[in-house]
Amino acid sequence: MNEIIKNIHERRSVRFFYQKPVPRDILQQVLDAGNAAPSGMNSQGWRFAVVESADNRRKLSAITLPKYKSWLAEADQSVKDRRAKVDAIVKDPVYYDAPVVIFVIGVGTVTQDNDCPMVCENMMLAARALGLGSCWVYFGLKALEEEPAREMLGLNNTEKAYGPLLMGYPKEGFFPPPPPKKPAAIKWL
């Protein structure tokens, strides 16, 4: 199988990481892969906020954790059961104790809602190719509803964050097997 196609099929959402720093040169390769994504009219309307500091990750988590707990309290039992398995292992159920959290920030271009997710996918595929685990976490954006988190990222009112993407070295035994995939619905014309 072609190495690129193989990498696409082997990429997984990883939620358990070793507490080992990711070297900057590897992170730079991931960011460069994101930066190579296509964009409408070649606008390249994004920037990155890379959160490596454990203190800053804790601050983001502290802002988001009450929102997570409130959401979980309202969730149905099957969601609570699935989350309980993960939450029993990690200290931070929002950012999963990941050593790196990357926000892709759209800078106000008309095509950013289409462009920035492609940036994120490029980065997750690059992470996999470089031996890193990654996960796009919806709840991690909830921190940005609060001004201290927006200030930390330097996020102004015309910008919108995507991701965040968690990155790190996957813990042994926690690289999940491929989930079952339904056949693609295709209409050939």
PDB file of C-alpha atoms in Angstrom:
ATOM      1  CA  MET A   1       0.000   0.000   0.000  1.00  0.00           C
ATOM      2  CA  ASN A   2       1.169   3.526  -0.747  1.00  0.00           C
ATOM      3  CA  GLU A   3       2.783   5.095   2.367  1.00  0.00           C
ATOM      4  CA  ILE A   4       0.557   8.175   2.294  1.00  0.00           C
ATOM      5  CA  ILE A   5      -2.627   6.095   1.988  1.00  0.00           C
ATOM      6  CA  LYS A   6      -1.340   3.795   4.735  1.00  0.00           C
ATOM      7  CA  ASN A   7      -0.683   6.790   7.018  1.00  0.00           C
ATOM      8  CA  ILE A   8      -4.232   8.064   6.420  1.00  0.00           C
ATOM      9  CA  HIS A   9      -5.704   4.682   7.362  1.00  0.00           C
ATOM     10  CA  GLU A  10      -3.468   4.327  10.434  1.00  0.00           C
ATOM     11  CA  ARG A  11      -4.123   7.776  11.921  1.00  0.00           C
ATOM     12  CA  ARG A  12      -6.108   7.508  15.161  1.00  0.00           C
ATOM     13  CA  SER A  13      -7.361   9.834  17.840  1.00  0.00           C
ATOM     14  CA  VAL A  14      -4.939   9.304  20.714  1.00  0.00           C
ATOM     15  CA  ARG A  15      -5.968  10.384  24.210  1.00  0.00           C
ATOM     16  CA  PHE A  16      -3.211   8.908  26.376  1.00  0.00           C
ATOM     17  CA  PHE A  17       0.270  10.371  26.207  1.00  0.00           C
ATOM     18  CA  TYR A  18       3.634   9.929  27.851  1.00  0.00           C
ATOM     19  CA  GLN A  19       4.680  13.036  29.743  1.00  0.00           C
ATOM     20  CA  LYS A  20       7.621  13.504  27.436  1.00  0.00           C
ATOM     21  CA  PRO A  21       8.301  16.803  25.660  1.00  0.00           C
ATOM     22  CA  VAL A  22       8.028  16.846  21.887  1.00  0.00           C
ATOM     23  CA  PRO A  23      11.173  18.372  20.361  1.00  0.00           C
ATOM     24  CA  ARG A  24      10.629  21.700  18.641  1.00  0.00           C
ATOM     25  CA  ASP A  25      12.075  20.446  15.348  1.00  0.00           C
ATOM     26  CA  ILE A  26       9.368  17.751  15.219  1.00  0.00           C
ATOM     27  CA  LEU A  27       6.658  20.241  16.138  1.00  0.00           C
ATOM     28  CA  GLN A  28       7.977  22.549  13.432  1.00  0.00           C
ATOM     29  CA  GLN A  29       7.564  19.765  10.869  1.00  0.00           C
ATOM     30  CA  VAL A  30       3.962  19.302  12.018  1.00  0.00           C
ATOM     31  CA  LEU A  31       3.316  23.049  11.764  1.00  0.00           C
ATOM     32  CA  ASP A  32       4.976  23.195   8.340  1.00  0.00           C
ATOM     33  CA  ALA A  33       2.694  20.376   7.149  1.00  0.00           C
ATOM     34  CA  GLY A  34      -0.303  22.350   8.384  1.00  0.00           C
ATOM     35  CA  ASN A  35       0.983  25.464   6.693  1.00  0.00           C
ATOM     36  CA  ALA A  36       1.208  23.531   3.405  1.00  0.00           C
ATOM     37  CA  ALA A  37      -2.586  23.030   3.353  1.00  0.00           C
ATOM     38  CA  PRO A  38      -4.572  24.493   0.491  1.00  0.00           C
ATOM     39  CA  SER A  39      -6.576  27.662   1.024  1.00  0.00           C
ATOM     40  CA  GLY A  40      -9.189  29.566  -0.924  1.00  0.00           C
ATOM     41  CA  MET A  41      -7.550  32.089  -3.252  1.00  0.00           C
ATOM     42  CA  ASN A  42      -4.245  31.082  -1.612  1.00  0.00           C
ATOM     43  CA  SER A  43      -5.195  33.324   1.300  1.00  0.00           C
ATOM     44  CA  GLN A  44      -3.269  31.211   3.851  1.00  0.00           C
ATOM     45  CA  GLY A  45      -5.444  32.794   6.520  1.00  0.00           C
ATOM     46  CA  TRP A  46      -4.233  31.079   9.653  1.00  0.00           C
ATOM     47  CA  ARG A  47      -1.717  31.224  12.427  1.00  0.00           C
ATOM     48  CA  PHE A  48      -0.802  28.824  15.225  1.00  0.00           C
ATOM     49  CA  ALA A  49      -0.782  28.993  19.014  1.00  0.00           C
ATOM     50  CA  VAL A  50       1.326  26.171  20.454  1.00  0.00           C
ATOM     51  CA  VAL A  51       0.815  25.549  24.159  1.00  0.00           C
ATOM     52  CA  GLU A  52       3.776  23.575  25.547  1.00  0.00           C
ATOM     53  CA  SER A  53       3.971  24.999  29.044  1.00  0.00           C
ATOM     54  CA  ALA A  54       2.437  22.682  31.642  1.00  0.00           C
ATOM     55  CA  ASP A  55       1.337  25.755  33.588  1.00  0.00           C
ATOM     56  CA  ASN A  56      -0.522  27.208  30.593  1.00  0.00           C
ATOM     57  CA  ARG A  57      -2.121  23.854  29.807  1.00  0.00           C
ATOM     58  CA  ARG A  58      -3.320  23.677  33.433  1.00  0.00           C
ATOM     59  CA  LYS A  59      -4.747  27.196  33.163  1.00  0.00           C
ATOM     60  CA  LEU A  60      -6.671  26.300  29.996  1.00  0.00           C
ATOM     61  CA  SER A  61      -7.942  23.137  31.625  1.00  0.00           C
ATOM     62  CA  ALA A  62      -9.030  24.966  34.778  1.00  0.00           C
ATOM     63  CA  ILE A  63     -11.074  27.359  32.645  1.00  0.00           C
ATOM     64  CA  THR A  64     -12.680  24.540  30.682  1.00  0.00           C
ATOM     65  CA  LEU A  65     -13.203  21.879  33.359  1.00  0.00           C
ATOM     66  CA  PRO A  66     -16.376  23.390  34.868  1.00  0.00           C
ATOM     67  CA  LYS A  67     -17.905  23.552  31.374  1.00  0.00           C
ATOM     68  CA  TYR A  68     -16.976  19.920  30.803  1.00  0.00           C
ATOM     69  CA  LYS A  69     -18.456  18.808  34.125  1.00  0.00           C
ATOM     70  CA  SER A  70     -21.685  20.688  33.450  1.00  0.00           C
ATOM     71  CA  TRP A  71     -21.969  19.120  30.010  1.00  0.00           C
ATOM     72  CA  LEU A  72     -21.230  15.651  31.382  1.00  0.00           C
ATOM     73  CA  ALA A  73     -23.869  16.016  34.100  1.00  0.00           C
ATOM     74  CA  GLU A  74     -26.481  16.566  31.358  1.00  0.00           C
ATOM     75  CA  ALA A  75     -25.202  13.803  29.042  1.00  0.00           C
ATOM     76  CA  ASP A  76     -27.002  10.495  28.630  1.00  0.00           C
ATOM     77  CA  GLN A  77     -25.747   7.465  30.517  1.00  0.00           C
ATOM     78  CA  SER A  78     -23.944   5.878  27.560  1.00  0.00           C
ATOM     79  CA  VAL A  79     -21.817   9.024  27.174  1.00  0.00           C
ATOM     80  CA  LYS A  80     -21.147   9.103  30.929  1.00  0.00           C
ATOM     81  CA  ASP A  81     -20.067   5.435  30.818  1.00  0.00           C
ATOM     82  CA  ARG A  82     -17.670   6.005  27.903  1.00  0.00           C
ATOM     83  CA  ARG A  83     -16.234   9.129  29.489  1.00  0.00           C
ATOM     84  CA  ALA A  84     -15.799   7.420  32.880  1.00  0.00           C
ATOM     85  CA  LYS A  85     -13.306   4.987  31.332  1.00  0.00           C
ATOM     86  CA  VAL A  86     -11.173   7.821  29.973  1.00  0.00           C
ATOM     87  CA  ASP A  87     -11.601  10.130  32.951  1.00  0.00           C
ATOM     88  CA  ALA A  88     -10.375   7.377  35.291  1.00  0.00           C
ATOM     89  CA  ILE A  89      -7.019   7.338  33.495  1.00  0.00           C
ATOM     90  CA  VAL A  90      -6.270  11.027  32.841  1.00  0.00           C
ATOM     91  CA  LYS A  91      -6.015  13.928  35.258  1.00  0.00           C
ATOM     92  CA  ASP A  92      -7.291  16.363  32.632  1.00  0.00           C
ATOM     93  CA  PRO A  93     -10.402  15.112  30.790  1.00  0.00           C
ATOM     94  CA  VAL A  94     -10.356  18.119  28.457  1.00  0.00           C
ATOM     95  CA  TYR A  95      -6.790  18.083  27.099  1.00  0.00           C
ATOM     96  CA  TYR A  96      -5.961  14.498  28.171  1.00  0.00           C
ATOM     97  CA  ASP A  97      -2.650  15.463  29.790  1.00  0.00           C
ATOM     98  CA  ALA A  98      -1.185  16.013  26.309  1.00  0.00           C
ATOM     99  CA  PRO A  99       2.268  17.626  26.365  1.00  0.00           C
ATOM    100  CA  VAL A 100       1.330  19.897  23.447  1.00  0.00           C
ATOM    101  CA  VAL A 101      -1.936  21.629  22.563  1.00  0.00           C
ATOM    102  CA  ILE A 102      -2.060  23.417  19.221  1.00  0.00           C
ATOM    103  CA  PHE A 103      -4.759  25.868  18.211  1.00  0.00           C
ATOM    104  CA  VAL A 104      -5.096  26.692  14.515  1.00  0.00           C
ATOM    105  CA  ILE A 105      -6.404  30.227  14.374  1.00  0.00           C
ATOM    106  CA  GLY A 106      -8.249  31.536  11.343  1.00  0.00           C
ATOM    107  CA  VAL A 107      -7.428  35.188  10.873  1.00  0.00           C
ATOM    108  CA  GLY A 108     -10.693  36.322   9.304  1.00  0.00           C
ATOM    109  CA  THR A 109     -10.551  35.189   5.685  1.00  0.00           C
ATOM    110  CA  VAL A 110     -13.758  34.345   3.878  1.00  0.00           C
ATOM    111  CA  THR A 111     -12.651  30.716   3.374  1.00  0.00           C
ATOM    112  CA  GLN A 112     -11.208  29.976   6.842  1.00  0.00           C
ATOM    113  CA  ASP A 113     -14.056  27.596   7.792  1.00  0.00           C
ATOM    114  CA  ASN A 114     -13.006  25.410   4.870  1.00  0.00           C
ATOM    115  CA  ASP A 115      -9.261  26.029   5.031  1.00  0.00           C
ATOM    116  CA  CYS A 116      -8.426  25.627   8.724  1.00  0.00           C
ATOM    117  CA  PRO A 117      -9.859  22.098   9.084  1.00  0.00           C
ATOM    118  CA  MET A 118      -7.569  21.040   6.214  1.00  0.00           C
ATOM    119  CA  VAL A 119      -4.659  22.591   8.110  1.00  0.00           C
ATOM    120  CA  CYS A 120      -5.653  20.505  11.154  1.00  0.00           C
ATOM    121  CA  GLU A 121      -5.893  17.274   9.152  1.00  0.00           C
ATOM    122  CA  ASN A 122      -2.495  17.861   7.536  1.00  0.00           C
ATOM    123  CA  MET A 123      -1.036  18.326  11.009  1.00  0.00           C
ATOM    124  CA  MET A 124      -2.625  15.155  12.391  1.00  0.00           C
ATOM    125  CA  LEU A 125      -1.341  13.126   9.429  1.00  0.00           C
ATOM    126  CA  ALA A 126       2.127  14.627   9.823  1.00  0.00           C
ATOM    127  CA  ALA A 127       2.059  13.838  13.547  1.00  0.00           C
ATOM    128  CA  ARG A 128       1.253  10.203  12.788  1.00  0.00           C
ATOM    129  CA  ALA A 129       4.062  10.009  10.220  1.00  0.00           C
ATOM    130  CA  LEU A 130       6.479  11.408  12.825  1.00  0.00           C
ATOM    131  CA  GLY A 131       5.494   8.922  15.542  1.00  0.00           C
ATOM    132  CA  LEU A 132       3.208  11.266  17.463  1.00  0.00           C
ATOM    133  CA  GLY A 133      -0.350  10.710  18.538  1.00  0.00           C
ATOM    134  CA  SER A 134      -2.908  13.440  18.021  1.00  0.00           C
ATOM    135  CA  CYS A 135      -6.529  14.173  18.764  1.00  0.00           C
ATOM    136  CA  TRP A 136      -8.861  16.990  17.714  1.00  0.00           C
ATOM    137  CA  VAL A 137     -10.841  17.842  20.847  1.00  0.00           C
ATOM    138  CA  TYR A 138     -14.045  19.825  20.567  1.00  0.00           C
ATOM    139  CA  PHE A 139     -14.282  20.622  24.254  1.00  0.00           C
ATOM    140  CA  GLY A 140     -10.865  22.226  24.274  1.00  0.00           C
ATOM    141  CA  LEU A 141     -12.300  25.206  22.406  1.00  0.00           C
ATOM    142  CA  LYS A 142     -14.613  25.965  25.331  1.00  0.00           C
ATOM    143  CA  ALA A 143     -11.732  27.658  27.142  1.00  0.00           C
ATOM    144  CA  LEU A 144     -11.819  30.367  24.492  1.00  0.00           C
ATOM    145  CA  GLU A 145     -15.249  31.478  25.647  1.00  0.00           C
ATOM    146  CA  GLU A 146     -13.379  33.131  28.525  1.00  0.00           C
ATOM    147  CA  GLU A 147     -11.200  36.218  28.184  1.00  0.00           C
ATOM    148  CA  PRO A 148      -8.125  34.893  30.064  1.00  0.00           C
ATOM    149  CA  ALA A 149      -7.768  32.048  27.562  1.00  0.00           C
ATOM    150  CA  ARG A 150      -8.323  34.374  24.597  1.00  0.00           C
ATOM    151  CA  GLU A 151      -5.635  36.665  25.984  1.00  0.00           C
ATOM    152  CA  MET A 152      -3.235  33.747  26.441  1.00  0.00           C
ATOM    153  CA  LEU A 153      -3.559  32.855  22.750  1.00  0.00           C
ATOM    154  CA  GLY A 154      -3.616  36.486  21.623  1.00  0.00           C
ATOM    155  CA  LEU A 155      -7.001  35.823  20.007  1.00  0.00           C
ATOM    156  CA  ASN A 156      -8.740  38.976  18.839  1.00  0.00           C
ATOM    157  CA  ASN A 157     -12.436  39.382  18.021  1.00  0.00           C
ATOM    158  CA  THR A 158     -11.991  38.834  14.280  1.00  0.00           C
ATOM    159  CA  GLU A 159     -10.213  35.492  14.728  1.00  0.00           C
ATOM    160  CA  LYS A 160     -11.635  32.006  15.212  1.00  0.00           C
ATOM    161  CA  ALA A 161      -9.827  28.991  16.654  1.00  0.00           C
ATOM    162  CA  TYR A 162      -9.968  25.464  15.228  1.00  0.00           C
ATOM    163  CA  GLY A 163      -8.900  22.284  16.937  1.00  0.00           C
ATOM    164  CA  PRO A 164      -7.365  22.285  19.369  1.00  0.00           C
ATOM    165  CA  LEU A 165      -5.085  19.474  18.400  1.00  0.00           C
ATOM    166  CA  LEU A 166      -3.445  17.457  21.135  1.00  0.00           C
ATOM    167  CA  MET A 167      -0.017  16.053  20.361  1.00  0.00           C
ATOM    168  CA  GLY A 168       2.441  13.809  22.105  1.00  0.00           C
ATOM    169  CA  TYR A 169       3.963  10.372  22.229  1.00  0.00           C
ATOM    170  CA  PRO A 170       1.183   7.777  22.609  1.00  0.00           C
ATOM    171  CA  LYS A 171       1.355   5.607  25.696  1.00  0.00           C
ATOM    172  CA  GLU A 172       2.113   1.956  25.084  1.00  0.00           C
ATOM    173  CA  GLY A 173      -1.098   0.037  24.454  1.00  0.00           C
ATOM    174  CA  PHE A 174      -3.182   3.180  23.946  1.00  0.00           C
ATOM    175  CA  PHE A 175      -2.962   3.553  20.196  1.00  0.00           C
ATOM    176  CA  PRO A 176      -6.514   2.486  19.408  1.00  0.00           C
ATOM    177  CA  PRO A 177      -7.368  -0.058  16.730  1.00  0.00           C
ATOM    178  CA  PRO A 178      -9.227   1.214  13.694  1.00  0.00           C
ATOM    179  CA  PRO A 179     -12.902   1.816  14.335  1.00  0.00           C
ATOM    180  CA  PRO A 180     -15.369   0.038  12.092  1.00  0.00           C
ATOM    181  CA  LYS A 181     -16.095   2.142   9.049  1.00  0.00           C
ATOM    182  CA  LYS A 182     -19.295   2.034   7.060  1.00  0.00           C
ATOM    183  CA  PRO A 183     -18.856   1.788   3.322  1.00  0.00           C
ATOM    184  CA  ALA A 184     -18.867   5.224   1.745  1.00  0.00           C
ATOM    185  CA  ALA A 185     -22.149   6.354   0.224  1.00  0.00           C
ATOM    186  CA  ILE A 186     -21.251   7.058  -3.394  1.00  0.00           C
ATOM    187  CA  LYS A 187     -23.360   8.194  -6.289  1.00  0.00           C
ATOM    188  CA  TRP A 188     -21.500   7.742  -9.545  1.00  0.00           C
ATOM    189  CA  LEU A 189     -22.747  10.021 -12.314  1.00  0.00           C
TER     190      LEU A 189
END
